[in-house]
Tab-separated table of C-alpha atoms in Angstrom:
chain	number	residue	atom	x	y	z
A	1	UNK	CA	0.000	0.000	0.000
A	2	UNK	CA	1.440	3.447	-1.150
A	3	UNK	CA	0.810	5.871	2.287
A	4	UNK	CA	-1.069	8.922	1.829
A	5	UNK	CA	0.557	11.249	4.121
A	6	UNK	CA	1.749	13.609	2.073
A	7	UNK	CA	-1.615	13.967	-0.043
A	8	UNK	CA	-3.375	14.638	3.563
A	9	UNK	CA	-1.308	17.343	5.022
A	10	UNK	CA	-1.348	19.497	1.475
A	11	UNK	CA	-5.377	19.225	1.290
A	12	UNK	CA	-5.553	19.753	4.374
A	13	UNK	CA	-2.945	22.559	4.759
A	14	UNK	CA	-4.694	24.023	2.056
A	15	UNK	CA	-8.337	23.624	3.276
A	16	UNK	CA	-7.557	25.780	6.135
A	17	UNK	CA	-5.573	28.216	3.490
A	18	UNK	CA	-2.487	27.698	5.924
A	19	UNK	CA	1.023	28.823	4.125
A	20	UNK	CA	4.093	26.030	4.286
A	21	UNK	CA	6.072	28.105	6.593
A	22	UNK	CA	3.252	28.274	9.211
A	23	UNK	CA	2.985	24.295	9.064
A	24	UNK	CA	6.499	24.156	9.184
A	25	UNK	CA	7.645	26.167	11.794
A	26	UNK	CA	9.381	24.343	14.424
A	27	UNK	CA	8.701	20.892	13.195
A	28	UNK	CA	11.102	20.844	9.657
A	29	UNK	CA	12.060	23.117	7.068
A	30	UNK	CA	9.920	24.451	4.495
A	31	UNK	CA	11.670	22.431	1.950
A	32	UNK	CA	11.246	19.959	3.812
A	33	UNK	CA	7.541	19.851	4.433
A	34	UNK	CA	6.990	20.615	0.684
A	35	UNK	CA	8.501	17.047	-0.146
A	36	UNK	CA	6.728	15.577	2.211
A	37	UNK	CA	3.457	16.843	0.553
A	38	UNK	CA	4.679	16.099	-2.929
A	39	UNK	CA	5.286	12.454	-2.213
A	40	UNK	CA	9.080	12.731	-2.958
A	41	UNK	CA	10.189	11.659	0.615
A	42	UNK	CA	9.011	9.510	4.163
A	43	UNK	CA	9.068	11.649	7.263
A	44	UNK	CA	9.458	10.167	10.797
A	45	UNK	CA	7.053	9.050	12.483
A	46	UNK	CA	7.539	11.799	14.918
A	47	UNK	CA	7.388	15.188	12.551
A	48	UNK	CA	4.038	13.175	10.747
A	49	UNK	CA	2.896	13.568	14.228
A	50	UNK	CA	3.777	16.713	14.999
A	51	UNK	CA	2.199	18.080	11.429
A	52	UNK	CA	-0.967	15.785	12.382
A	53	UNK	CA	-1.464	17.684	15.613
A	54	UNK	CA	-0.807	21.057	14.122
A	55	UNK	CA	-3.526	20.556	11.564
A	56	UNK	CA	-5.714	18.558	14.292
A	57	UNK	CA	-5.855	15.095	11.502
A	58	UNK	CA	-6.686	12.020	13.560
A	59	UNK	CA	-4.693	9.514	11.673
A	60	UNK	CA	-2.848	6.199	13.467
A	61	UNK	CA	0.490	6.440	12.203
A	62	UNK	CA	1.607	3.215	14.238
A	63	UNK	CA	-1.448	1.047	12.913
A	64	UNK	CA	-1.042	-0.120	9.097
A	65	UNK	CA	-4.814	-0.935	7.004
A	66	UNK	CA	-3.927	-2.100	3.976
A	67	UNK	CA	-5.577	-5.295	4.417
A	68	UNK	CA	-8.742	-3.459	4.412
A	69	UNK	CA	-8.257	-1.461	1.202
A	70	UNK	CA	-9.268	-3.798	-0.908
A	71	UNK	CA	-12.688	-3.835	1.505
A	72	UNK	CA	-13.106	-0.429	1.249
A	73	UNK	CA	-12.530	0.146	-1.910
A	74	UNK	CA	-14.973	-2.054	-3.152
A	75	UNK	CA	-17.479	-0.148	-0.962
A	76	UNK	CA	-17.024	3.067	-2.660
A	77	UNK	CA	-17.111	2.067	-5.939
A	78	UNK	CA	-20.432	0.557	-5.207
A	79	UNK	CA	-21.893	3.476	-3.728
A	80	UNK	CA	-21.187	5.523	-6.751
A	81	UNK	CA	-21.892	3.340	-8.804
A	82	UNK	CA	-25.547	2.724	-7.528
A	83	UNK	CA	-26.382	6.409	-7.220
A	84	UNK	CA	-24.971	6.667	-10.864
A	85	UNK	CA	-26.683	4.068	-12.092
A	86	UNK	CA	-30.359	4.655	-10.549
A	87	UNK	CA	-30.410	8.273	-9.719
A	88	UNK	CA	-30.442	7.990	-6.022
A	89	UNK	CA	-27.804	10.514	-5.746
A	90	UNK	CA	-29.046	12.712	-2.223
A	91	UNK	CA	-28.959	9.178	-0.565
A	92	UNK	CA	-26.259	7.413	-2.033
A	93	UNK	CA	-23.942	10.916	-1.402
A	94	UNK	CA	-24.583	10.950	2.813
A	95	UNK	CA	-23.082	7.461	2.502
A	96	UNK	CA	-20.024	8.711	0.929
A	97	UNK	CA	-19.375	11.311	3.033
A	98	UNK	CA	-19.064	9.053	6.274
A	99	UNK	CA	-15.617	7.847	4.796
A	100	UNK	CA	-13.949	11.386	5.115
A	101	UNK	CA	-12.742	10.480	8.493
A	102	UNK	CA	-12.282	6.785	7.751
A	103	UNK	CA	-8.746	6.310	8.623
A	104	UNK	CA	-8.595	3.479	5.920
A	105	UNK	CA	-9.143	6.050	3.374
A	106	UNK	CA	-6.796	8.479	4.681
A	107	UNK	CA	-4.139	6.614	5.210
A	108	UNK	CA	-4.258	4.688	1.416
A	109	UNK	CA	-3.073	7.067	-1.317
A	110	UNK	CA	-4.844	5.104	-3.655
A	111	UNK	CA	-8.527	5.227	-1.605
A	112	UNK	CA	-7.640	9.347	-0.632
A	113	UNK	CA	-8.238	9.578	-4.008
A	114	UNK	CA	-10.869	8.052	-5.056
A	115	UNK	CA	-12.872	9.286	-2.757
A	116	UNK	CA	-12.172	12.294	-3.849
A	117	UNK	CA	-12.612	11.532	-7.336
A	118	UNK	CA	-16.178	10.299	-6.265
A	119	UNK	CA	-16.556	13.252	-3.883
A	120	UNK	CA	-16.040	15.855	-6.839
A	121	UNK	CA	-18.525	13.297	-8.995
A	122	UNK	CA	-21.199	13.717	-6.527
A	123	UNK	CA	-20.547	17.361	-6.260
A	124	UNK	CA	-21.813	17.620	-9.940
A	125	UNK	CA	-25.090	16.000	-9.651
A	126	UNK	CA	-28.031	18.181	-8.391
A	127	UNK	CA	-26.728	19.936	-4.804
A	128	UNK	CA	-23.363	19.788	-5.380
A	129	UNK	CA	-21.386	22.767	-4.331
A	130	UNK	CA	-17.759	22.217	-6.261
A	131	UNK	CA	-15.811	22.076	-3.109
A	132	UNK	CA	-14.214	18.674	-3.875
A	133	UNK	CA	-13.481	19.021	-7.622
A	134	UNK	CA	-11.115	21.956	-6.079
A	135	UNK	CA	-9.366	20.056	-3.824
A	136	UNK	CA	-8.907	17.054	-6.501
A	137	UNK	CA	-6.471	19.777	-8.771
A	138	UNK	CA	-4.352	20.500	-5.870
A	139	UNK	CA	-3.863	16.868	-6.310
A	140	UNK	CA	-3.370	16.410	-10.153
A	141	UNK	CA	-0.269	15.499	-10.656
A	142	UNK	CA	-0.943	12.187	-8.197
A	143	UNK	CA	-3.612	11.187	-10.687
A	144	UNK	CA	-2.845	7.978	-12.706
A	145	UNK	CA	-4.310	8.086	-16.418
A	146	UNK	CA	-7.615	6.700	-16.074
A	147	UNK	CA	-8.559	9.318	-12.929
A	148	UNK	CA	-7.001	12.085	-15.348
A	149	UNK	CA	-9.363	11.523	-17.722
A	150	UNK	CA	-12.368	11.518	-15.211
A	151	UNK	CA	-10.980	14.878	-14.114
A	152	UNK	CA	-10.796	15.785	-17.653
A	153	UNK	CA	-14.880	15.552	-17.828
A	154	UNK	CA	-15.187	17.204	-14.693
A	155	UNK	CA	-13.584	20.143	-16.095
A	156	UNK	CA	-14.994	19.698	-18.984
A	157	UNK	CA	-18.928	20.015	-17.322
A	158	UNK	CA	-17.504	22.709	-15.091
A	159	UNK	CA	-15.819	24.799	-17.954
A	160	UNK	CA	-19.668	24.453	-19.838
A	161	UNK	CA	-21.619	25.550	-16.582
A	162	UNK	CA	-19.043	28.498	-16.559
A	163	UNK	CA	-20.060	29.601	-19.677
A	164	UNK	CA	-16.603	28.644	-21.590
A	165	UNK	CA	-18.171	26.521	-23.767
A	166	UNK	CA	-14.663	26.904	-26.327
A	167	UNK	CA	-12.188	25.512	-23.279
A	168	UNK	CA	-15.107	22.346	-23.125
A	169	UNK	CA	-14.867	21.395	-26.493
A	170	UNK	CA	-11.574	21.001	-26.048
A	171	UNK	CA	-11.363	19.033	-23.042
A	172	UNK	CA	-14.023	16.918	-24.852
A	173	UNK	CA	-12.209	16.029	-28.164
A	174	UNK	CA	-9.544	15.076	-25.823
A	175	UNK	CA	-12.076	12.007	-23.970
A	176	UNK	CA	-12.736	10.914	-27.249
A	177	UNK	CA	-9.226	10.265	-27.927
A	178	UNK	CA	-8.769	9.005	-24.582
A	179	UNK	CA	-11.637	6.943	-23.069
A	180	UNK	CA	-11.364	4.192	-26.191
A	181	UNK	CA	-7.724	3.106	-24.670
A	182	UNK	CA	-8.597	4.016	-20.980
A	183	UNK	CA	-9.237	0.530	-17.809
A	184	UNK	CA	-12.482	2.686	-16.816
A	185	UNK	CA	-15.651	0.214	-16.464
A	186	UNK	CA	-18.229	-0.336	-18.747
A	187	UNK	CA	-20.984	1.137	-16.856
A	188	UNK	CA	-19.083	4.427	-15.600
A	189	UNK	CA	-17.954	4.787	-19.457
A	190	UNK	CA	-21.736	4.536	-20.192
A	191	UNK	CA	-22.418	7.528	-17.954
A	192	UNK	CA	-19.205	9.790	-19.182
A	193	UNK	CA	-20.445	9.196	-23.141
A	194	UNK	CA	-23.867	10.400	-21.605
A	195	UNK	CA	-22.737	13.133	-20.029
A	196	UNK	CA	-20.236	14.422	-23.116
A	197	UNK	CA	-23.730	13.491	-25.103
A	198	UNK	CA	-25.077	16.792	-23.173
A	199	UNK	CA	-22.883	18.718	-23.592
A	200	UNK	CA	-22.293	17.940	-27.430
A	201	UNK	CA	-25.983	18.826	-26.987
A	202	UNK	CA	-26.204	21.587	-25.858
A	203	UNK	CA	-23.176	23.278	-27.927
A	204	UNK	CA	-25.231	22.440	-30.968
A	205	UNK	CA	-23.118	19.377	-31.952
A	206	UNK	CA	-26.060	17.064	-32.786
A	207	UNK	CA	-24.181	14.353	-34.183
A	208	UNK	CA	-21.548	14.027	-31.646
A	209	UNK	CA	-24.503	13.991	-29.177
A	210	UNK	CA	-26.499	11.527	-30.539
A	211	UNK	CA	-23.287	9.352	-31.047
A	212	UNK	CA	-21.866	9.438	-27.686
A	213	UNK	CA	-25.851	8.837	-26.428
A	214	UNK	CA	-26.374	6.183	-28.205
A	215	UNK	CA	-23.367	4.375	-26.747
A	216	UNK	CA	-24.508	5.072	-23.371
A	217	UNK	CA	-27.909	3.884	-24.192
A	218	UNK	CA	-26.534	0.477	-25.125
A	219	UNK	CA	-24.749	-0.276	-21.950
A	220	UNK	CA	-27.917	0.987	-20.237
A	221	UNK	CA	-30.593	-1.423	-22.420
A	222	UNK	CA	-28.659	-4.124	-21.486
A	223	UNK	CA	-28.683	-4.089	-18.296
A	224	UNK	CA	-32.189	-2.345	-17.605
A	225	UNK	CA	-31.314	0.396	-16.085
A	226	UNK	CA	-35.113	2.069	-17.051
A	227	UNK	CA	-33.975	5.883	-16.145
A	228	UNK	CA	-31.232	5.915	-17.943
A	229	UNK	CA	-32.602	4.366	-21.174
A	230	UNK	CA	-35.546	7.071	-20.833
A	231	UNK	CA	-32.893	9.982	-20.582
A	232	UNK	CA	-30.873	8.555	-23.612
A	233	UNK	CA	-33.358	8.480	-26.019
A	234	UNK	CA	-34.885	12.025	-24.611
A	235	UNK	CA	-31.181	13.050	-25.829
A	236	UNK	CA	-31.050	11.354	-28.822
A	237	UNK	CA	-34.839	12.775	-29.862
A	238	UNK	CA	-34.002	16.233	-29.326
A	239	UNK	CA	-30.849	16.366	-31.596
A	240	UNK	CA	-32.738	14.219	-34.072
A	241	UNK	CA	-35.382	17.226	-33.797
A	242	UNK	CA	-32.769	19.887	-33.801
A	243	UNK	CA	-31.568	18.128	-37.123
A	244	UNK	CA	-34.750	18.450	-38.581
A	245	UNK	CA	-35.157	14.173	-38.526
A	246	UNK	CA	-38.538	14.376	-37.014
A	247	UNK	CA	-39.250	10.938	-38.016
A	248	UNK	CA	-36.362	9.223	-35.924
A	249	UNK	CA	-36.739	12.098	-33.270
A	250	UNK	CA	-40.522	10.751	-32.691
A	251	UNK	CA	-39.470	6.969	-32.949
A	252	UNK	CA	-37.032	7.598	-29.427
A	253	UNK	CA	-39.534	9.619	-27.942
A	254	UNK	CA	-42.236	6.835	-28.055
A	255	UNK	CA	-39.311	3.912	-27.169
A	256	UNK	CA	-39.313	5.972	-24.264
A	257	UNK	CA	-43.077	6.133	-23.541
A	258	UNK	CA	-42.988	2.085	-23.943
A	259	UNK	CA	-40.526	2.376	-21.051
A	260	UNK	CA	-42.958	4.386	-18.639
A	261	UNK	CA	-45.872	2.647	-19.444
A	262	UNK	CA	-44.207	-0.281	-18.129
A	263	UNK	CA	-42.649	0.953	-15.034
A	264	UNK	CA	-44.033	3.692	-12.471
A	265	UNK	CA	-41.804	6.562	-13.519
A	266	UNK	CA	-44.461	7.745	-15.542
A	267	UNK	CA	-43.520	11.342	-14.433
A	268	UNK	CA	-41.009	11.580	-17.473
A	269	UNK	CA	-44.327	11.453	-19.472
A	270	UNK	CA	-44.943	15.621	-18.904
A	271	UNK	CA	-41.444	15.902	-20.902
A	272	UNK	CA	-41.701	12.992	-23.784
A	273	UNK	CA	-45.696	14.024	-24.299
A	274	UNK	CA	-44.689	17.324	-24.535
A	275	UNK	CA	-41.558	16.999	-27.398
A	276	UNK	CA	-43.781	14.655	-29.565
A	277	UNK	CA	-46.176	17.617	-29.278
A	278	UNK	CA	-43.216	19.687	-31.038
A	279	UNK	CA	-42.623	17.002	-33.464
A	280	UNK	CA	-46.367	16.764	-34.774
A	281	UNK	CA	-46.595	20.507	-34.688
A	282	UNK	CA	-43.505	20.917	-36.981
A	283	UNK	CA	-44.919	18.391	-39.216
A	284	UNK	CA	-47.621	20.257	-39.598
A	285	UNK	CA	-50.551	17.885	-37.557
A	286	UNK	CA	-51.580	20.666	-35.405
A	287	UNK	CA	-54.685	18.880	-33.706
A	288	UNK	CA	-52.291	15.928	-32.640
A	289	UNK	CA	-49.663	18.213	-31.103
A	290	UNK	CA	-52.800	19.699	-28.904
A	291	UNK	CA	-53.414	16.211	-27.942
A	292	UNK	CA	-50.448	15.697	-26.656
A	293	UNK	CA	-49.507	19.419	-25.269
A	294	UNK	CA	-52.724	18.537	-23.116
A	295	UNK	CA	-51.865	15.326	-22.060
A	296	UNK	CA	-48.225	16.891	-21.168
A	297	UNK	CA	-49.744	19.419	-19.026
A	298	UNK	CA	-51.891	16.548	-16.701
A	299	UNK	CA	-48.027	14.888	-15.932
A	300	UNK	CA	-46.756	17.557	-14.683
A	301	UNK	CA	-47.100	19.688	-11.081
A	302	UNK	CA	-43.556	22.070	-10.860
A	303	UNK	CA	-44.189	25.407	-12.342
A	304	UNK	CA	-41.428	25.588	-14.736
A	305	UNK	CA	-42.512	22.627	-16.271
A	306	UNK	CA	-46.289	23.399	-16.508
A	307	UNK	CA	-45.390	26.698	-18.148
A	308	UNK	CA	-43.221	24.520	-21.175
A	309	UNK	CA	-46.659	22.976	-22.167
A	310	UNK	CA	-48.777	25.996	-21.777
A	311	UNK	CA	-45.976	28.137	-24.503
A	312	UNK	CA	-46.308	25.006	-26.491
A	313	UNK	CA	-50.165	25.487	-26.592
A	314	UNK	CA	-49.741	28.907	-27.165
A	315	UNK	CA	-47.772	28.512	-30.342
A	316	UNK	CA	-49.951	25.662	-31.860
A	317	UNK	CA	-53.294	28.126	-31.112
A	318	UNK	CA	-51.095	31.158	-32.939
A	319	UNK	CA	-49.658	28.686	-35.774
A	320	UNK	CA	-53.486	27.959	-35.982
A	321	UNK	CA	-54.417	31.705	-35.808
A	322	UNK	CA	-56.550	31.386	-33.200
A	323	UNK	CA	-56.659	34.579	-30.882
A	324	UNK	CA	-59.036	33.063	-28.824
A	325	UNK	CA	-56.861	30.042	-27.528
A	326	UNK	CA	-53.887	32.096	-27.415
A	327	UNK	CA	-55.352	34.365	-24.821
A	328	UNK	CA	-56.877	32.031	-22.594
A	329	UNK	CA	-53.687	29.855	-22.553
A	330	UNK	CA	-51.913	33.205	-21.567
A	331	UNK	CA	-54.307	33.795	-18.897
A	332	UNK	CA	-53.575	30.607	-17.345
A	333	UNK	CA	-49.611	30.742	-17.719
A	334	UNK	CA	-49.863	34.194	-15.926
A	335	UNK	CA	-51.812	32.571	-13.144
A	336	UNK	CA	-49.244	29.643	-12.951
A	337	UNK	CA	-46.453	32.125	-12.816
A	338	UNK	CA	-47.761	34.020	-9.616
A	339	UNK	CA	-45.710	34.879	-7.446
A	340	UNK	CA	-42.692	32.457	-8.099
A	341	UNK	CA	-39.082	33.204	-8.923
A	342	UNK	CA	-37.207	32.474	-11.696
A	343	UNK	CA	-39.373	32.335	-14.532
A	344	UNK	CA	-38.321	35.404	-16.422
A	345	UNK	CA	-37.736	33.668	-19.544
A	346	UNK	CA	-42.229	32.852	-19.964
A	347	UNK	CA	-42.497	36.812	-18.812
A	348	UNK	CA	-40.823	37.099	-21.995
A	349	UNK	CA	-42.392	34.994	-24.522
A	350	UNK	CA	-45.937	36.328	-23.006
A	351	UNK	CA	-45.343	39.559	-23.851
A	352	UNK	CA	-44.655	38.939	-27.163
A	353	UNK	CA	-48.031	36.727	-27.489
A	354	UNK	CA	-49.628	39.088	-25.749
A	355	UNK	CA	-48.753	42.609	-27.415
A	356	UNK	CA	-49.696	40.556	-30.661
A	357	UNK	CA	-52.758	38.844	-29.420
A	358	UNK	CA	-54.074	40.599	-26.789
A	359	UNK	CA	-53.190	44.155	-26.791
A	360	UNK	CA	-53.047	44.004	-30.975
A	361	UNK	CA	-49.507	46.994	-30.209
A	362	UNK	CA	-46.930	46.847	-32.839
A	363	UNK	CA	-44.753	49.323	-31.081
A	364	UNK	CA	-45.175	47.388	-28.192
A	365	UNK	CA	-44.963	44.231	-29.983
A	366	UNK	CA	-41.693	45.124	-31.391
A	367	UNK	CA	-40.341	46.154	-28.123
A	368	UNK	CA	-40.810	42.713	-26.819
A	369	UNK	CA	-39.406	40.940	-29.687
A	370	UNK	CA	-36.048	43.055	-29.049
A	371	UNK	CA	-36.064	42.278	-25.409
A	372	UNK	CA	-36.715	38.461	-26.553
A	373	UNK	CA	-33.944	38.148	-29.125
A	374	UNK	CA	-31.533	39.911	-26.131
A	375	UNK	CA	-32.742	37.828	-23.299
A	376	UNK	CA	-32.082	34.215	-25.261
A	377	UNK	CA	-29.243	35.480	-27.179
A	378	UNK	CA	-27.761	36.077	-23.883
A	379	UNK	CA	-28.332	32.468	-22.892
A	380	UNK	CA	-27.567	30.769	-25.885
A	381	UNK	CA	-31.056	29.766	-26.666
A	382	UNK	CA	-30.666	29.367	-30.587
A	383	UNK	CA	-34.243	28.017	-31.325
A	384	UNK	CA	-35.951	31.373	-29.606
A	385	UNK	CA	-33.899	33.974	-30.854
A	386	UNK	CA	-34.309	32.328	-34.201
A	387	UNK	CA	-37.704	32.301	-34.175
A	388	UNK	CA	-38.179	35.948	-32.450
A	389	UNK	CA	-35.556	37.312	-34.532
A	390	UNK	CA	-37.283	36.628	-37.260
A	391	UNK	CA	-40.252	37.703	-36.472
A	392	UNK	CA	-39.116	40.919	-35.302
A	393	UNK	CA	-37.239	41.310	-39.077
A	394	UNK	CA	-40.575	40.479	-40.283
A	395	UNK	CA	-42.684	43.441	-38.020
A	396	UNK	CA	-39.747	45.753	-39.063
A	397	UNK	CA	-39.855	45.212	-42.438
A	398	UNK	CA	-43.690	45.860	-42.228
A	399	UNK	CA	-42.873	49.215	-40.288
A	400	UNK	CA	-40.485	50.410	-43.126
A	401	UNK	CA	-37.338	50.034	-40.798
A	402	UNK	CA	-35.367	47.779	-43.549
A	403	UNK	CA	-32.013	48.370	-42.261
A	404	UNK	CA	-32.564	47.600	-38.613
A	405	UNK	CA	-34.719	44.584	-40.336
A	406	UNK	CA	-31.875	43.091	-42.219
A	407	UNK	CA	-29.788	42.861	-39.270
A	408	UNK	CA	-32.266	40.354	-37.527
A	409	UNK	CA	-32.887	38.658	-40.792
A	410	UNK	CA	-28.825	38.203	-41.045
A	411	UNK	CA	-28.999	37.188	-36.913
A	412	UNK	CA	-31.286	34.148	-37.902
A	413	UNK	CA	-29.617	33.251	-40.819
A	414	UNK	CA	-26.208	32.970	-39.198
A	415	UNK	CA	-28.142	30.772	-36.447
A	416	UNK	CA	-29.570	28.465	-39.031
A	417	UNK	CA	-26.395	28.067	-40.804
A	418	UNK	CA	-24.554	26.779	-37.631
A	419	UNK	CA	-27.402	24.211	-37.155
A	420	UNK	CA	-26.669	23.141	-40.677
């Protein structure tokens, strides 16, 4: 067993933001002590203590575990697995945590780190703060190949939530590269491919999502992992649909549905019944994509997700021309918005439905579009400042203002060019 020492007293150290000299005064040199942390050299057992104290670790140095690593080891892996695998990630992530003081774990090099690597995985799931992934690049250069490249998708995901979507890519094209050659399991190689599948997703690669998906989505068929194989193909349908391949983007949509109508996670239903709603309203079948922007609507209770089928029904009552469904459906998205936070992106596609609808403004009208085509610019929302964008060259051009109109017509045909 390779001791851990070292990797301990620099996260630690560093945890408490403590400088080298501090630790070291009166117990080695600062040289010294850096060694130590870098794995380059085996202190006494006497200055490990006095460092221990200083930093207040409670670590036997005079007891050796390494016939329980293998023990151990095992039991983490499962853990992540599990909550990986099945979703139960606030559960599975309390049971993780009890092995931060397990002296097992601290005193292994090769369990300190995995626990952090699982630590920093569980810290990007829903509720995850980011504290760990931190603490695993002090550590970086103590990673062997395969943890480098699961720190390479961390980074990756955390580059994309950061809104440098360029630095991503990059760390992406480098997994591809990598994971083919890498020891990784099957099943956590499932999840990565899913996860790069997002991403891919939502920087408008289609194909590179929909290939990496699919890969995931055969490891998860196989061994019937339901939730999984529901969130594949709700992947795979959407960049079908963002391809303009409605026919495939349907076919995943209802594999899925054959999924929840044979298990009890029939809450996915709000989201599938709403996208084939999409698909049958792009292909034109307008009383079918009702159908199923209705049924969407009786799946679903959170706000947010209410208001997605109500804009649908919106749209397929103004596709239809019909003022009268339009307005009503606004009237009850209004009264589903209340008083709740965070829904500033509907306030925005009411008022344009509205001022057109309702209120029958073009000034006003026009004002909205502008504040639409900023607002999901802003958040890289390419499907609704297309559409608004055009629209708004479209009012323009009606009000004579054929410069300013060109410019949005130019904004939407740059977007549709990148889809291409």
């Amino acid at each position: 067993m390779e001791y851990n020492y070292g990797n301990l007293i620099k996260v630690e150290r560093m945890r408490r933001n403590m400088k080298q000299s501090v630790l070291a005064r009166g117990i080695c040199s600062i040289s010294y002590l850096s060694k130590i942390e870098n794995n380059q050299t085996t202190p006494s057992e006497e200055v490990l203590e006095l460092i221990f104290e200083k930093l207040n670790i409670n670590v036997p140095v005079y007891f050796d575990f390494s016939q329980q690593v293998d023990k151990v080891r095992e039991e983490i892996q499962s853990i992540l697995r599990e909550a990986v695998l099945t979703r139960k990630d606030e559960e599975k992530r309390k049971q993780i945590e009890k092995y931060i003081s397990n002296p097992v774990v601290n005193q292994s090099k090769e369990l300190y780190i995995l626990l952090l690597i699982t630590l920093a995985r569980f810290d990007l799931m829903p509720g995850g703060k980011g504290r760990y992934l931190n603490e695993l690049g002090w550590l970086e250069d103590q990673l062997d190949r395969d943890n480098k490249i699961r720190y390479l998708l961390m980074q990756s995901l955390t580059h994309f939530q950061s809104n440098d979507k360029e630095s991503s890519l990059q760390l992406l094209e480098q997994l591809n590269e990598q994971l083919p050659t890498s020891n990784i399991p099957d099943w956590e190689i499932a999840d990565m491919r899913y996860i790069m599948g997002g991403l891919y997703y939502k920087s408008t690669d289609y194909l590179q999502a929909i290939e990496n998906v699919k890969f995931a989505l055969g490891y998860f068929k196989d061994n019937f992992y339901v939730e999984r194989i529901i969130e594949c193909h709700l992947i795979i349908g959407l960049s079908y649909k963002r391809r303009k391949r409605y026919t495939e983007s349907l076919s995943h949509y209802e594999r899925a549905t054959k999924v929840t109508s044979a298990t009890d996670l029939k809450y996915y239903n709000g989201m599938l019944y709403n996208n084939m709603g999409e698909i049958y309203s792009l292909l034109g079948n307008q009383e079918k994509a009702l159908e199923y922007f209705l049924e969407s609507l009786s799946y679903k209770s959170d706000p947010k997700s209410k208001l997605y089928s109500v804009l649908s029904l919106i749209e397929v009552y103004a596709e239809q021309e019909d003022s009268d469904g339009v307005i009503k459906w606004l009237g009850n998205g209004y009264e589903i918005i209340g008083n709740h936070e965070g829904l500033e992106e509907f306030h925005h596609h009411f008022e344009v439905y509205k001022n057109c609808y309702q209120e029958h403004d073009k000034l006003k009208l026009i004002s909205s579009l502008k504040k639409a085509v900023q607002y999901f610019e802003a958040f890289d929302d390419y499907l609704y400042t297309n559409k608004y964008a055009l629209w708004l060259a479209r009012e323009l051009r009606e009000n004579g203002k054929y410069k300013l109109s060109t410019e949005y017509y130019e904004k939407s045909i740059a977007i549709m060019s990148r889809w291409d």
